[in-house]
Amino acid sequence: MTGNRRPRWFLEEPSPDAGARLFALPYSGCGASMYRKWPRFTGDVEICPVQFPGRENRLREDPFMSFDSLADMLCEALLPHLDRPFAFFGHCSSALIAYETALRLKRRGHPVPTRLFVSSQVAPHKGPHGRFLDMSDDELREEVRRLITELGGVPRPDMVELSLEVLLFDVAAHKRYGVADPNPLPCPATVLGWDDDVEVPHKLLHEWSELGETTFTLLKGPHYGFLEGPDELMRTFVTGLGRIPGHSLAG
């Protein structure tokens, strides 16, 4: 990173008025803006998209090289904002980052999440798993174009190449991640599957229960369905955090 500027882990600083916080971690190759269709609040739960280094407004910073190193950074970066009930949401590879971060918080004696929400990802000891892991650079480039379009953007060549570079780092980190003997979950987890997900079929997700207390929830939609912030997903967050549905804050 250049200069002495503090890394910006959020596009907006978390609100002091939130009853609880949900830290939403980006999907492979993306940054925090991927959650722009999500509401700022669902009930009194504030949704806080987290910005990883090496992408979007942190493009000049070095990207993370492993899920372990990123989890170490997240422990310190998020700590000032863990002063009320909180949860992590991760989809696909970022579900593993959420799991590793929660483990580190517990080991270091910090507050632990009320709940982990892990979406479209096999349990740590059943991977690495994912279509991206076996793709060539050209195939990943096409996937980037598709994802930019899914997010409502125009896949300009310069944007595609920048996003591809980020995705290649993320895929390499996922390939290096392997846990033969995983640690138990440090908190309850809600495992989210999608009924039209052909990339990570929901039947592959149930092994999370081998690590501790889990609830399985099957939602309607494809692999990228979470990007729209569907109402059913928002309700799952509110109830999973033990909040009162319908109790809203202006955001």
CSV table of C-alpha atoms in Angstrom, one decimal:
chain,number,residue,atom,x,y,z
A,1,MET,CA,0.0,0.0,0.0
A,2,THR,CA,1.3,3.5,-0.8
A,3,GLY,CA,1.7,6.2,1.8
A,4,ASN,CA,0.3,6.1,5.3
A,5,ARG,CA,-3.4,5.9,4.5
A,6,ARG,CA,-5.3,3.5,6.7
A,7,PRO,CA,-6.8,0.6,4.8
A,8,ARG,CA,-10.6,1.0,4.1
A,9,TRP,CA,-12.2,-2.2,5.1
A,10,PHE,CA,-15.7,-0.8,4.6
A,11,LEU,CA,-17.3,1.4,1.9
A,12,GLU,CA,-19.3,3.0,4.7
A,13,GLU,CA,-18.3,3.0,8.3
A,14,PRO,CA,-20.6,0.8,10.5
A,15,SER,CA,-23.4,2.7,12.1
A,16,PRO,CA,-23.4,3.2,15.9
A,17,ASP,CA,-27.1,2.7,15.9
A,18,ALA,CA,-27.1,-0.9,14.6
A,19,GLY,CA,-28.6,-3.6,16.9
A,20,ALA,CA,-26.5,-6.2,15.3
A,21,ARG,CA,-24.1,-6.4,12.4
A,22,LEU,CA,-23.7,-8.8,9.5
A,23,PHE,CA,-20.2,-8.7,7.9
A,24,ALA,CA,-20.7,-9.7,4.2
A,25,LEU,CA,-17.5,-11.0,2.6
A,26,PRO,CA,-17.0,-10.8,-1.1
A,27,TYR,CA,-17.2,-13.6,-3.6
A,28,SER,CA,-14.1,-14.7,-5.5
A,29,GLY,CA,-12.9,-12.0,-7.9
A,30,CYS,CA,-15.2,-9.3,-6.5
A,31,GLY,CA,-15.1,-6.4,-4.0
A,32,ALA,CA,-17.6,-5.0,-1.5
A,33,SER,CA,-19.7,-3.3,-4.2
A,34,MET,CA,-21.0,-6.7,-5.2
A,35,TYR,CA,-23.5,-6.2,-2.3
A,36,ARG,CA,-24.9,-2.9,-3.7
A,37,LYS,CA,-28.3,-4.4,-4.3
A,38,TRP,CA,-28.6,-5.5,-0.6
A,39,PRO,CA,-30.3,-3.1,1.9
A,40,ARG,CA,-28.2,-1.2,4.4
A,41,PHE,CA,-30.4,-2.6,7.2
A,42,THR,CA,-32.7,-5.6,7.4
A,43,GLY,CA,-34.6,-5.2,10.6
A,44,ASP,CA,-32.1,-3.7,13.1
A,45,VAL,CA,-29.3,-5.8,11.5
A,46,GLU,CA,-26.8,-3.6,9.7
A,47,ILE,CA,-25.3,-5.2,6.6
A,48,CYS,CA,-21.6,-4.3,6.4
A,49,PRO,CA,-19.9,-5.4,3.1
A,50,VAL,CA,-16.2,-5.9,3.8
A,51,GLN,CA,-13.6,-4.7,1.3
A,52,PHE,CA,-10.6,-7.0,0.8
A,53,PRO,CA,-7.2,-5.6,-0.2
A,54,GLY,CA,-6.2,-5.5,-3.8
A,55,ARG,CA,-9.6,-4.7,-5.4
A,56,GLU,CA,-11.8,-1.7,-6.1
A,57,ASN,CA,-10.8,1.3,-3.9
A,58,ARG,CA,-8.0,-0.8,-2.5
A,59,LEU,CA,-6.6,-1.8,-5.9
A,60,ARG,CA,-3.1,-0.4,-5.1
A,61,GLU,CA,-2.7,-2.7,-2.1
A,62,ASP,CA,-1.2,-6.2,-2.4
A,63,PRO,CA,-3.9,-8.9,-2.6
A,64,PHE,CA,-4.0,-11.6,0.1
A,65,MET,CA,-2.1,-14.7,-0.7
A,66,SER,CA,-3.9,-17.2,1.5
A,67,PHE,CA,-7.2,-17.5,3.4
A,68,ASP,CA,-5.2,-17.8,6.6
A,69,SER,CA,-3.4,-14.5,6.1
A,70,LEU,CA,-6.6,-12.7,5.2
A,71,ALA,CA,-8.4,-14.2,8.3
A,72,ASP,CA,-5.5,-12.8,10.4
A,73,MET,CA,-6.0,-9.4,8.9
A,74,LEU,CA,-9.8,-9.5,9.4
A,75,CYS,CA,-9.4,-10.3,13.1
A,76,GLU,CA,-7.7,-7.1,13.7
A,77,ALA,CA,-9.6,-4.9,11.2
A,78,LEU,CA,-13.1,-6.0,12.5
A,79,LEU,CA,-12.3,-6.0,16.2
A,80,PRO,CA,-13.4,-2.4,16.9
A,81,HIS,CA,-16.8,-3.2,15.4
A,82,LEU,CA,-17.5,-6.4,17.4
A,83,ASP,CA,-19.1,-4.5,20.2
A,84,ARG,CA,-22.6,-5.9,19.6
A,85,PRO,CA,-24.1,-9.2,18.2
A,86,PHE,CA,-22.6,-10.0,14.8
A,87,ALA,CA,-22.4,-12.6,12.2
A,88,PHE,CA,-20.4,-13.4,9.0
A,89,PHE,CA,-21.9,-14.2,5.6
A,90,GLY,CA,-19.7,-15.9,3.0
A,91,HIS,CA,-20.7,-17.3,-0.4
A,92,CYS,CA,-18.5,-20.0,-2.0
A,93,SER,CA,-14.9,-19.4,-1.2
A,94,SER,CA,-15.6,-16.5,1.2
A,95,ALA,CA,-17.5,-18.9,3.4
A,96,LEU,CA,-14.2,-20.6,4.2
A,97,ILE,CA,-12.7,-17.2,5.0
A,98,ALA,CA,-15.6,-16.5,7.4
A,99,TYR,CA,-15.0,-19.8,9.1
A,100,GLU,CA,-11.2,-19.2,9.5
A,101,THR,CA,-11.8,-15.7,10.8
A,102,ALA,CA,-14.3,-16.9,13.4
A,103,LEU,CA,-11.8,-19.6,14.5
A,104,ARG,CA,-9.1,-17.0,15.1
A,105,LEU,CA,-11.4,-14.7,17.0
A,106,LYS,CA,-12.2,-17.5,19.4
A,107,ARG,CA,-8.5,-18.5,19.8
A,108,ARG,CA,-7.5,-15.0,20.6
A,109,GLY,CA,-10.2,-14.5,23.2
A,110,HIS,CA,-12.1,-11.9,21.1
A,111,PRO,CA,-15.9,-11.9,20.7
A,112,VAL,CA,-17.1,-14.6,18.4
A,113,PRO,CA,-20.0,-14.4,15.9
A,114,THR,CA,-23.5,-15.2,17.1
A,115,ARG,CA,-23.7,-17.2,13.9
A,116,LEU,CA,-21.9,-18.0,10.6
A,117,PHE,CA,-23.9,-17.9,7.4
A,118,VAL,CA,-22.1,-20.1,4.9
A,119,SER,CA,-23.6,-20.3,1.4
A,120,SER,CA,-22.8,-22.7,-1.5
A,121,GLN,CA,-19.6,-24.1,0.0
A,122,VAL,CA,-18.6,-27.6,1.0
A,123,ALA,CA,-17.3,-28.1,4.5
A,124,PRO,CA,-13.6,-27.3,5.0
A,125,HIS,CA,-12.5,-30.9,5.1
A,126,LYS,CA,-14.4,-31.8,1.9
A,127,GLY,CA,-12.6,-29.4,-0.4
A,128,PRO,CA,-11.2,-27.6,-2.2
A,129,HIS,CA,-14.2,-27.7,-4.4
A,130,GLY,CA,-15.4,-25.4,-7.1
A,131,ARG,CA,-15.7,-25.0,-10.8
A,132,PHE,CA,-13.2,-22.1,-10.9
A,133,LEU,CA,-10.4,-24.2,-9.6
A,134,ASP,CA,-10.0,-26.3,-12.8
A,135,MET,CA,-10.6,-23.4,-15.3
A,136,SER,CA,-8.0,-22.0,-17.7
A,137,ASP,CA,-7.3,-18.3,-17.7
A,138,ASP,CA,-9.4,-17.9,-20.8
A,139,GLU,CA,-12.3,-19.7,-19.1
A,140,LEU,CA,-12.0,-17.6,-16.0
A,141,ARG,CA,-12.0,-14.5,-18.3
A,142,GLU,CA,-15.3,-15.5,-19.7
A,143,GLU,CA,-16.6,-16.1,-16.2
A,144,VAL,CA,-15.5,-12.6,-15.2
A,145,ARG,CA,-17.5,-11.2,-18.1
A,146,ARG,CA,-20.5,-13.2,-17.0
A,147,LEU,CA,-20.2,-12.1,-13.4
A,148,ILE,CA,-19.9,-8.4,-14.3
A,149,THR,CA,-23.0,-8.7,-16.4
A,150,GLU,CA,-24.8,-10.5,-13.5
A,151,LEU,CA,-23.9,-7.5,-11.3
A,152,GLY,CA,-25.5,-5.1,-13.7
A,153,GLY,CA,-22.3,-3.8,-15.3
A,154,VAL,CA,-20.8,-3.6,-18.8
A,155,PRO,CA,-17.8,-6.0,-19.2
A,156,ARG,CA,-15.4,-3.5,-20.7
A,157,PRO,CA,-12.0,-5.1,-21.6
A,158,ASP,CA,-10.1,-3.1,-19.0
A,159,MET,CA,-12.5,-4.0,-16.3
A,160,VAL,CA,-12.4,-7.6,-17.3
A,161,GLU,CA,-8.6,-7.8,-17.1
A,162,LEU,CA,-8.5,-6.0,-13.7
A,163,SER,CA,-11.2,-8.4,-12.3
A,164,LEU,CA,-9.4,-11.4,-13.8
A,165,GLU,CA,-6.2,-10.5,-12.0
A,166,VAL,CA,-8.1,-10.4,-8.7
A,167,LEU,CA,-9.9,-13.7,-9.5
A,168,LEU,CA,-6.6,-15.5,-10.3
A,169,PHE,CA,-5.2,-14.5,-6.9
A,170,ASP,CA,-8.4,-15.7,-5.2
A,171,VAL,CA,-8.5,-19.0,-7.1
A,172,ALA,CA,-4.8,-19.6,-6.2
A,173,ALA,CA,-5.5,-19.0,-2.5
A,174,HIS,CA,-8.5,-21.4,-2.6
A,175,LYS,CA,-6.4,-24.1,-4.2
A,176,ARG,CA,-3.8,-23.7,-1.4
A,177,TYR,CA,-6.5,-24.1,1.3
A,178,GLY,CA,-6.8,-27.5,2.7
A,179,VAL,CA,-8.0,-28.7,6.1
A,180,ALA,CA,-7.8,-32.5,6.6
A,181,ASP,CA,-8.7,-32.3,10.3
A,182,PRO,CA,-10.8,-29.2,10.7
A,183,ASN,CA,-11.5,-27.4,14.0
A,184,PRO,CA,-15.0,-27.4,15.4
A,185,LEU,CA,-17.3,-24.5,14.6
A,186,PRO,CA,-16.7,-21.7,17.1
A,187,CYS,CA,-20.4,-20.8,17.0
A,188,PRO,CA,-23.6,-22.1,15.4
A,189,ALA,CA,-23.8,-22.0,11.6
A,190,THR,CA,-26.6,-21.6,9.1
A,191,VAL,CA,-25.7,-23.5,5.9
A,192,LEU,CA,-27.4,-22.0,2.9
A,193,GLY,CA,-28.1,-24.0,-0.3
A,194,TRP,CA,-29.8,-22.8,-3.4
A,195,ASP,CA,-32.3,-25.1,-5.2
A,196,ASP,CA,-31.1,-24.2,-8.7
A,197,ASP,CA,-27.4,-24.1,-8.0
A,198,VAL,CA,-25.6,-26.4,-10.4
A,199,GLU,CA,-22.1,-25.2,-9.4
A,200,VAL,CA,-22.3,-26.3,-5.8
A,201,PRO,CA,-25.4,-28.5,-5.4
A,202,HIS,CA,-27.0,-28.1,-2.0
A,203,LYS,CA,-26.7,-31.9,-1.4
A,204,LEU,CA,-22.9,-31.4,-1.0
A,205,LEU,CA,-23.3,-29.0,1.9
A,206,HIS,CA,-24.5,-31.2,4.8
A,207,GLU,CA,-21.0,-32.2,6.0
A,208,TRP,CA,-20.8,-28.9,7.9
A,209,SER,CA,-22.9,-30.6,10.5
A,210,GLU,CA,-19.8,-32.8,11.4
A,211,LEU,CA,-18.2,-29.6,12.8
A,212,GLY,CA,-20.8,-28.6,15.2
A,213,GLU,CA,-24.3,-27.0,15.5
A,214,THR,CA,-25.7,-26.3,12.1
A,215,THR,CA,-29.1,-25.4,10.6
A,216,PHE,CA,-29.6,-26.1,6.9
A,217,THR,CA,-31.7,-23.7,4.8
A,218,LEU,CA,-32.6,-24.3,1.2
A,219,LEU,CA,-33.4,-21.0,-0.7
A,220,LYS,CA,-34.8,-20.5,-4.2
A,221,GLY,CA,-32.4,-19.4,-6.9
A,222,PRO,CA,-29.3,-20.2,-8.8
A,223,HIS,CA,-25.6,-19.9,-7.7
A,224,TYR,CA,-25.7,-16.1,-8.1
A,225,GLY,CA,-29.1,-15.7,-6.6
A,226,PHE,CA,-27.8,-14.2,-3.4
A,227,LEU,CA,-26.6,-11.1,-5.3
A,228,GLU,CA,-30.2,-9.8,-5.5
A,229,GLY,CA,-30.6,-9.8,-1.7
A,230,PRO,CA,-33.8,-11.8,-1.8
A,231,ASP,CA,-36.3,-11.3,1.0
A,232,GLU,CA,-36.0,-14.9,2.2
A,233,LEU,CA,-32.3,-14.5,2.7
A,234,MET,CA,-32.7,-11.3,4.6
A,235,ARG,CA,-35.3,-13.0,6.9
A,236,THR,CA,-32.8,-15.8,7.5
A,237,PHE,CA,-30.2,-13.3,8.7
A,238,VAL,CA,-32.6,-11.6,11.1
A,239,THR,CA,-34.0,-14.8,12.6
A,240,GLY,CA,-30.5,-16.4,12.7
A,241,LEU,CA,-29.2,-13.5,14.7
A,242,GLY,CA,-32.1,-13.8,17.1
A,243,ARG,CA,-33.4,-10.3,16.2
A,244,ILE,CA,-37.1,-9.2,16.0
A,245,PRO,CA,-38.4,-9.4,12.4
A,246,GLY,CA,-39.9,-6.1,11.3
A,247,HIS,CA,-38.0,-4.0,13.8
A,248,SER,CA,-36.4,-1.6,11.3
A,249,LEU,CA,-33.9,1.3,11.5
A,250,ALA,CA,-33.7,4.0,8.9
A,251,GLY,CA,-30.5,3.5,6.9
